[in-house]
Tab-separated table of C-alpha atoms (C1' of nucleotides) and ligand atoms in Angstrom:
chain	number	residue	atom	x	y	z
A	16	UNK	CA	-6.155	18.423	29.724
A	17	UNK	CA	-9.658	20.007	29.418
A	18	UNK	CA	-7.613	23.133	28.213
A	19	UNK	CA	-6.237	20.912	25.710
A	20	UNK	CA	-9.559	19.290	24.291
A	21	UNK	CA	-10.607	22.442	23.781
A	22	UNK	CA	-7.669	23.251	21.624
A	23	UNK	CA	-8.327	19.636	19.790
A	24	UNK	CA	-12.168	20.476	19.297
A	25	UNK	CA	-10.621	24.054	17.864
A	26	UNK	CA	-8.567	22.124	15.502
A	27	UNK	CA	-11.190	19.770	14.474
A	28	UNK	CA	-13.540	22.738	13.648
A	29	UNK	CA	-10.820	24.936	11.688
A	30	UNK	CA	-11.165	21.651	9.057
A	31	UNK	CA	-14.463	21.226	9.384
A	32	UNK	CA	-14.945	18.290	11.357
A	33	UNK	CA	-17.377	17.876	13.269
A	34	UNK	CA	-15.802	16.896	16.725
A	35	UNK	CA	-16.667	13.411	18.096
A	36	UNK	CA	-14.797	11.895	21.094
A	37	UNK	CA	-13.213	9.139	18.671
A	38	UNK	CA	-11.777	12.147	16.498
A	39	UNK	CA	-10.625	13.976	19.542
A	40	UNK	CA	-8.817	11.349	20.590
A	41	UNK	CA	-7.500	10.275	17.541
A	42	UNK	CA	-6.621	13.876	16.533
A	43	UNK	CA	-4.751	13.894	19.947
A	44	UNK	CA	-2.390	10.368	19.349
A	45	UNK	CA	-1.843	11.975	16.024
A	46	UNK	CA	-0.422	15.306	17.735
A	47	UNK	CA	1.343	13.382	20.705
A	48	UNK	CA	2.817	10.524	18.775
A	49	UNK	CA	4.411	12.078	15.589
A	50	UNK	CA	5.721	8.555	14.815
A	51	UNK	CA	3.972	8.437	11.183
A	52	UNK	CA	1.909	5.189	12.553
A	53	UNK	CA	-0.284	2.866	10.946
A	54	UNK	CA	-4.499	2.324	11.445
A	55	UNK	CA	-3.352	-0.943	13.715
A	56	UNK	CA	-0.543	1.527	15.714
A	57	UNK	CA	-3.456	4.147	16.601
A	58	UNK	CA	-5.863	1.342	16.939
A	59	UNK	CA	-3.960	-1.043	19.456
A	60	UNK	CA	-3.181	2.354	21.692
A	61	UNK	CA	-6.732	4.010	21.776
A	62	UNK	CA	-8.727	0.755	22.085
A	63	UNK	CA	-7.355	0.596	25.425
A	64	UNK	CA	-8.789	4.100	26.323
A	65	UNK	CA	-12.383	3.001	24.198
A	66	UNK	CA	-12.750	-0.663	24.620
A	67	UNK	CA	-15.766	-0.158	22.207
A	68	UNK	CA	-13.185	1.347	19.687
A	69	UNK	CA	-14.067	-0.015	16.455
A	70	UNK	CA	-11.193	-0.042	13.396
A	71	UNK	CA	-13.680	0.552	10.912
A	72	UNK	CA	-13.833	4.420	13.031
A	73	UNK	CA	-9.889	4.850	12.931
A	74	UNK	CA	-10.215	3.983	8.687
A	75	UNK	CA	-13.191	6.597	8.446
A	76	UNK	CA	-11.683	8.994	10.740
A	77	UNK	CA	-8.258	9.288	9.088
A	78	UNK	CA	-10.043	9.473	5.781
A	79	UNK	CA	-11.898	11.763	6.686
A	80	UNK	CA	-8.818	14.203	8.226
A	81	UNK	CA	-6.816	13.750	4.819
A	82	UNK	CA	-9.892	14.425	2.923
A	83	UNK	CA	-9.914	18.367	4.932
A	84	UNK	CA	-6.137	18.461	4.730
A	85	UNK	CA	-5.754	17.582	8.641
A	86	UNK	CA	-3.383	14.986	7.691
A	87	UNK	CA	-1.297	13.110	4.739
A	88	UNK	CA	-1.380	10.026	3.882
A	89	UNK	CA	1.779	8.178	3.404
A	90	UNK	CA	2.656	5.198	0.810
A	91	UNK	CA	6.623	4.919	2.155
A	92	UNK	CA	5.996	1.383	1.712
A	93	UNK	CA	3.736	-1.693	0.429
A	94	UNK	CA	1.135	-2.724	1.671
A	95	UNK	CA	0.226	-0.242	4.607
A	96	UNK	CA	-0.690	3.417	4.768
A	97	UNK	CA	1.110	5.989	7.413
A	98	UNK	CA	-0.540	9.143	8.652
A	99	UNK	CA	1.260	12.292	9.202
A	100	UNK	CA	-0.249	15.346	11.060
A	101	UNK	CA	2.882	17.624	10.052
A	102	UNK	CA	1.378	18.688	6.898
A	103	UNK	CA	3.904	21.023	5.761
A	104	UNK	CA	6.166	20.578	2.897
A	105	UNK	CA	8.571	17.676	4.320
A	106	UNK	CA	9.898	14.152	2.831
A	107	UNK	CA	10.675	11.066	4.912
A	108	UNK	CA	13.144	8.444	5.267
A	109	UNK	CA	12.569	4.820	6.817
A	110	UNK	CA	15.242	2.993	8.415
A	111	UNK	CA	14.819	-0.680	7.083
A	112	UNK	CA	16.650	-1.453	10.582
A	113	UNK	CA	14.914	0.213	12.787
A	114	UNK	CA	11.686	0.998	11.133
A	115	UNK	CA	11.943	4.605	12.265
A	116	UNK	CA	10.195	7.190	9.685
A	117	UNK	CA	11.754	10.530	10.317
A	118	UNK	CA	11.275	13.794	8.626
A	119	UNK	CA	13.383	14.889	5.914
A	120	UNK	CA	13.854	18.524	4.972
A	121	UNK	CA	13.603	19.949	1.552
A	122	UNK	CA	15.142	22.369	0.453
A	123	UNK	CA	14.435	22.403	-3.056
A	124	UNK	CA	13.071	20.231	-5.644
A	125	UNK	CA	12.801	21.095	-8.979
A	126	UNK	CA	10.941	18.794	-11.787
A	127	UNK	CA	9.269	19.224	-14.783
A	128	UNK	CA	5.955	18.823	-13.052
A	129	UNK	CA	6.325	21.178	-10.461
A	130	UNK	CA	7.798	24.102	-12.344
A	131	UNK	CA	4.966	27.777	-12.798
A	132	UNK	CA	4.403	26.625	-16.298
A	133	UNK	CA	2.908	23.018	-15.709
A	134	UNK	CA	-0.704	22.771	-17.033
A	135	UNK	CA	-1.844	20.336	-14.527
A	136	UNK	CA	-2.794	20.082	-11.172
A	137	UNK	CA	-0.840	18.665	-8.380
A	138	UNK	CA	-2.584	17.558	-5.293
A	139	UNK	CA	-0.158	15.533	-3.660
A	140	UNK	CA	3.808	15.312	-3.543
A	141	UNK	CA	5.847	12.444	-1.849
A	142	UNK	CA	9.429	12.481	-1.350
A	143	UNK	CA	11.044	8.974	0.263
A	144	UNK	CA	13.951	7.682	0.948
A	145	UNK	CA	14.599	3.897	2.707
A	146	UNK	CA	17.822	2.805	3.568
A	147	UNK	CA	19.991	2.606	7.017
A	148	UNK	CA	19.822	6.284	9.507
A	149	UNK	CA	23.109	7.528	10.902
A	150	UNK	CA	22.719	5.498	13.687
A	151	UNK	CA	22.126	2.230	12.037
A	152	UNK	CA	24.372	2.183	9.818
A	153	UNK	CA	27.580	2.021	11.978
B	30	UNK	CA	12.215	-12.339	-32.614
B	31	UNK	CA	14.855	-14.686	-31.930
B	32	UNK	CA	17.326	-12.049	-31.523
B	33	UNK	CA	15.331	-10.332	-29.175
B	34	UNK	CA	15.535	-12.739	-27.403
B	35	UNK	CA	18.951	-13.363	-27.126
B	36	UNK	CA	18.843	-9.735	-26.080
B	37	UNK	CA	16.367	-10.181	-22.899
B	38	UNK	CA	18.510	-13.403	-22.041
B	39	UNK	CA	21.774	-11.425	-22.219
B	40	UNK	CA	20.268	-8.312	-20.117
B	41	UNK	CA	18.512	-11.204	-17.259
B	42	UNK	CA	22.228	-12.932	-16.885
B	43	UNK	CA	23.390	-9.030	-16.877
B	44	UNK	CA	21.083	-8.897	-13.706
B	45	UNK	CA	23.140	-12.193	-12.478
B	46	UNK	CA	19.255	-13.733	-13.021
B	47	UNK	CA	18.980	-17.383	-14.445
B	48	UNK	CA	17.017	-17.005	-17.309
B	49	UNK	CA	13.473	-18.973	-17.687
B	50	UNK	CA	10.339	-19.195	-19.952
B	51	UNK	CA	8.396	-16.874	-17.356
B	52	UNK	CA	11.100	-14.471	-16.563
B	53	UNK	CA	12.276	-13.728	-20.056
B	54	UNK	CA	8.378	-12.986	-20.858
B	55	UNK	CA	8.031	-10.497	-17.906
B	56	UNK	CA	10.784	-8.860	-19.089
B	57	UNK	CA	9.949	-8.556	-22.398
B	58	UNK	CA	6.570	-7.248	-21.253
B	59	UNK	CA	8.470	-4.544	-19.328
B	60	UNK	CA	10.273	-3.434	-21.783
B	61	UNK	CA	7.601	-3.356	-24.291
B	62	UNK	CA	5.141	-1.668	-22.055
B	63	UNK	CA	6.605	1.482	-19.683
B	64	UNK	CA	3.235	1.359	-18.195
B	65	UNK	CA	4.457	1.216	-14.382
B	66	UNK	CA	2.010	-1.747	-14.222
B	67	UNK	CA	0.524	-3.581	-11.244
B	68	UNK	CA	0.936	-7.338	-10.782
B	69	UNK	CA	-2.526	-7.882	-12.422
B	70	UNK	CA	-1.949	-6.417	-14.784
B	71	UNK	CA	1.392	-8.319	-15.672
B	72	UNK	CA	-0.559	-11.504	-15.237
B	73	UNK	CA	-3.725	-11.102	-17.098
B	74	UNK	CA	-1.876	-10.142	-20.043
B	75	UNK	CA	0.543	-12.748	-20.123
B	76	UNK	CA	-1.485	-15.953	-18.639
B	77	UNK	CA	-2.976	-15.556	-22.247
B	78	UNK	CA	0.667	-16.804	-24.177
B	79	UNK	CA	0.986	-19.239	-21.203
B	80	UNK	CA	-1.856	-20.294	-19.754
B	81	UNK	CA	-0.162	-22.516	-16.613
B	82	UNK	CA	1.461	-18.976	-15.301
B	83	UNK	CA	0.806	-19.169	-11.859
B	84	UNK	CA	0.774	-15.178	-9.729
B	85	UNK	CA	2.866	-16.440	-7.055
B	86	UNK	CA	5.517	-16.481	-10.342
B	87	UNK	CA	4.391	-13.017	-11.601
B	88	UNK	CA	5.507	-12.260	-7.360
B	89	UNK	CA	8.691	-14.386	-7.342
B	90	UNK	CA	9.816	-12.796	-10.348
B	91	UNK	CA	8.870	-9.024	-9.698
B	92	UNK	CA	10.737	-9.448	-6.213
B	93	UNK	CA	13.954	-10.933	-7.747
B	94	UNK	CA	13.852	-8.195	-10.528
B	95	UNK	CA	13.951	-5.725	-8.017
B	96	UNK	CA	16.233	-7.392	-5.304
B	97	UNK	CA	18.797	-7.735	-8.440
B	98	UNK	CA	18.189	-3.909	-9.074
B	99	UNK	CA	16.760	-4.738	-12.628
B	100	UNK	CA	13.387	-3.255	-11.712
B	101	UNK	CA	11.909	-0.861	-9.321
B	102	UNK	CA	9.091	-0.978	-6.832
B	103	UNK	CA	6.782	2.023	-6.409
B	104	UNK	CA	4.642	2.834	-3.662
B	105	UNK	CA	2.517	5.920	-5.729
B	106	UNK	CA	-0.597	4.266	-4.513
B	107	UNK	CA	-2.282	2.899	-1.308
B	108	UNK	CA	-2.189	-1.220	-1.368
B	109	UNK	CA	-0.968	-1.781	-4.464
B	110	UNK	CA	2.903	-1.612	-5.841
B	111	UNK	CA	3.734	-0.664	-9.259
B	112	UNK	CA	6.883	-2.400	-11.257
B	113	UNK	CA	8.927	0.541	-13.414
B	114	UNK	CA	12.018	-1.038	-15.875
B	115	UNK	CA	13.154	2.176	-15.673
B	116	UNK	CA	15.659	2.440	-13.118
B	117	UNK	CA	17.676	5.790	-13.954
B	118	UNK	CA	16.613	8.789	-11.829
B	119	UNK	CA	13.353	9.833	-11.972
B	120	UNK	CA	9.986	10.781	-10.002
B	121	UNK	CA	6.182	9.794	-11.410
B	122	UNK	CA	3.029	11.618	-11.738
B	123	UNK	CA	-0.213	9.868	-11.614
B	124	UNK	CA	-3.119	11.579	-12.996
B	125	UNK	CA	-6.203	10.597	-11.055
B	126	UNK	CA	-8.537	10.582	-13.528
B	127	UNK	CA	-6.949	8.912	-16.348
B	128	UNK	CA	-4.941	7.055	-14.131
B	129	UNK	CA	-2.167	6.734	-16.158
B	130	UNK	CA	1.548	7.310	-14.507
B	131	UNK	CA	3.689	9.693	-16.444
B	132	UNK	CA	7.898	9.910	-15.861
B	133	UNK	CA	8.968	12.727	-14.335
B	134	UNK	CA	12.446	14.241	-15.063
B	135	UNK	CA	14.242	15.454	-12.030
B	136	UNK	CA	16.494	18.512	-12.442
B	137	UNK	CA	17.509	19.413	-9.304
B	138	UNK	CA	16.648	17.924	-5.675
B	139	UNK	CA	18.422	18.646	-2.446
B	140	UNK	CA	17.424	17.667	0.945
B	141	UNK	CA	19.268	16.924	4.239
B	142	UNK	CA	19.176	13.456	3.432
B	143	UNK	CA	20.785	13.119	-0.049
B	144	UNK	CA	23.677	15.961	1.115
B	145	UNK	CA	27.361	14.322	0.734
B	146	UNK	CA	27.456	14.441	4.555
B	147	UNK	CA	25.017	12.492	5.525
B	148	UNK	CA	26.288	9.571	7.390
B	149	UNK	CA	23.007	6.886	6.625
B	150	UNK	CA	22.965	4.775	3.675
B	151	UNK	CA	20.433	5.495	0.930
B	152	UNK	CA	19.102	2.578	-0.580
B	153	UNK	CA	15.713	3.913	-2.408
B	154	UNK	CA	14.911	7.493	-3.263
B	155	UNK	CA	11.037	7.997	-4.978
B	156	UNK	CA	9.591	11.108	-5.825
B	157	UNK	CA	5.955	11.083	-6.512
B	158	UNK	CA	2.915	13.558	-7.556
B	159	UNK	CA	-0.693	12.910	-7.526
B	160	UNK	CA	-3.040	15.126	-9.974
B	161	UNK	CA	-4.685	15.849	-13.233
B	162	UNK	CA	-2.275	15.691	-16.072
B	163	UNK	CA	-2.286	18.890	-18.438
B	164	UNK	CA	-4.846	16.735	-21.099
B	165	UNK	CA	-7.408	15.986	-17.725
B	166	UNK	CA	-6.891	19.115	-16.482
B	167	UNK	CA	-8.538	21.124	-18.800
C	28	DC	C1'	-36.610	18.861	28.570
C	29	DT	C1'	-37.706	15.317	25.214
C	30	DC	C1'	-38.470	13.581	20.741
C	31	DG	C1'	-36.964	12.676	16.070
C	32	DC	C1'	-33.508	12.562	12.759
C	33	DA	C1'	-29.212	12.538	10.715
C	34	DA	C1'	-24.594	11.552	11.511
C	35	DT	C1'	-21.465	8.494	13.624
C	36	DT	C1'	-19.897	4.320	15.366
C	37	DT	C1'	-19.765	-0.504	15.649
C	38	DA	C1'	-19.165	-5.531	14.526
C	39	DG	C1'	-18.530	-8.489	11.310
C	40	DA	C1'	-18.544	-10.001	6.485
C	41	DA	C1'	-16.457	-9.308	2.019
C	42	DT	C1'	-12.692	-8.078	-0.932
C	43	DA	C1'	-8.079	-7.638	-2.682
C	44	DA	C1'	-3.125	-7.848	-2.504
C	45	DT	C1'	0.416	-10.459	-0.943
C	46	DT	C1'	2.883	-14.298	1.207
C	47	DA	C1'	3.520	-19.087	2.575
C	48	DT	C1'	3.434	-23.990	1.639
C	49	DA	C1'	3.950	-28.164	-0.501
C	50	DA	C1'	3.805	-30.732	-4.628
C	51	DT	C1'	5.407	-30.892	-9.388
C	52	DA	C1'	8.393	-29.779	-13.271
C	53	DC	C1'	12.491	-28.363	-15.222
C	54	DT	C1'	17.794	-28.062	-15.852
C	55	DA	C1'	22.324	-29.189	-15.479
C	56	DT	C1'	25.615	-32.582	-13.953
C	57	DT	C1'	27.397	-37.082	-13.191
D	3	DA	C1'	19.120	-42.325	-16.847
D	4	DA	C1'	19.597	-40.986	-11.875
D	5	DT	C1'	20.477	-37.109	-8.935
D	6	DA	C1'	20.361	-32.628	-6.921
D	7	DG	C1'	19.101	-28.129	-7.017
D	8	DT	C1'	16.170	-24.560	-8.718
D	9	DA	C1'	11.863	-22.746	-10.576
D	10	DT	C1'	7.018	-23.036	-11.194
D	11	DT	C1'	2.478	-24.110	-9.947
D	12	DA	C1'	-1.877	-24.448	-7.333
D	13	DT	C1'	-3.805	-23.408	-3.411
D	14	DA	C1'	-4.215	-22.020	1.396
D	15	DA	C1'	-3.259	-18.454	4.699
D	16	DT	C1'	-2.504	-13.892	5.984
D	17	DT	C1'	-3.078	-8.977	6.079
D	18	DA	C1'	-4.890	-4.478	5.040
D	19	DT	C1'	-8.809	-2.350	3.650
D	20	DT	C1'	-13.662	-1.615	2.346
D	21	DC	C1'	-18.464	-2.640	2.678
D	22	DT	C1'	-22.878	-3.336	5.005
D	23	DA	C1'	-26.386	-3.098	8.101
D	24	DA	C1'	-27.674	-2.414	12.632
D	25	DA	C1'	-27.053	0.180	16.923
D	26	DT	C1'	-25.850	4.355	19.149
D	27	DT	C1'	-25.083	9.114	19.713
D	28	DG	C1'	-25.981	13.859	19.980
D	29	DC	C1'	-27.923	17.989	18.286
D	30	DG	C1'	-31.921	21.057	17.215
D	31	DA	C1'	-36.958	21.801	16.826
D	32	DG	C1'	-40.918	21.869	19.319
E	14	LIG	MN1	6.367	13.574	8.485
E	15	LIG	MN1	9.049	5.389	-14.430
E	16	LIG	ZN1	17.752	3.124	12.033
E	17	LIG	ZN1	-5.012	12.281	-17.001
DNA sequence: CTCGCAATTTAGAATAATTATAATACTATT
DNA sequence: AATAGTATTATAATTATTCTAAATTGCGAG
């Protein structure tokens, strides 16, 4: 555990954040919970840890990590935004049944925007899917 | 003027969509401008030709659209969805400076999730960049 | 160590997109 | 024309997010 908030504090510095308990333990849901949750999901966990948790902190925070690349932000659907610490190059799918976001692997993708001789720049690339997972959709 | 109108009534009733004042209008402003708009901006233009539009029709009329698979729903952006008549295979780039969202052609995608195999149902696939285009990037 | 300052956090107000509700208007049928 | 069913409207309610200003924290200079 202290072994470990060392290793989140690590983290935190390797993007250049500095490391405030609210970020450590905000860092740490993000690593322990890879459920690609929502500001009220973090929120409604951590304020139980820090009852003086304020929402305003979990906006600024997660801004701040997508800002150094600690995390993505996700826009599978409307009218919410999902954070993802897995920041390497992965799509999702959402279950409209059971809400689940999982990781989807790519294995290549191939467009006219992301081919050597595109003139622009490309910060961000989203690949989702929604429908029913195996599971469901028995 | 009159014919193309006969053609937006034939394409809603294509859509099995009961054609009205309001919906043939959004249509028409669709088709007439591929500009992947927001709500608003549906609404300001056309409250102008019809002054009692109401929003919650601009809303009624986007989700039927898209329920009857006339119309797409994108998610490129945080809290705000974008309406795309274009419903053949394709991804979007948005540039973030001129803010304007650009088609994407597709050529070749393969993940685990759109293999022949996979036992889920797909219901929505979206592929979506965030950048400069070529003319901002310069 | 303690003071001062800048960064961070907090609570709550403000904003913006969307959804819900209930009344009104339209359309097709008898 | 009366009826029933559907669509539209105006507005209220809800929800996610951003803004603001005050309070708190924590680090570095003395
Ligand atoms: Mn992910
Ligand atoms: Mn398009
Ligand atoms: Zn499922
Ligand atoms: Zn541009």
């Amino acid at each position: 555990m202290l072994n470990n908030n060392i290793n989140l504090v690590a983290i935190l510095k390797e993007y250049g954040i500095k490391p405030s308990i609210q970020r450590i333990e905000i860092l740490e849901f993000l690593i322990e919970n890879r459920i690609h949750p929502n500001i009220e999901a973090i929120y409604s966990i951590l304020v139980e840890k820090m009852p003086t948790l304020s929402k305003a902190t979990v906006y600024n925070t997660l801004d701040l990590f997508a800002k150094n690349g600690l995390t993505n932000r996700l826009f599978i659907e409307a009218n919410e935004v999902r954070y993802d610490i897995r920041t390497d190059r992965h799509g999702h799918f959402k279950c409209e049944k059971c809400k689940i976001i999982h990781d989807v692997e790519i294995y290549n993708l191939d467009t006219e925007i992301n081919k050597n001789d595109y003139k622009g720049m490309i910060y961000a690339e989203e690949i989702n899917y929604r429908g029913l997972c195996e599971a469901c959709a028995k």
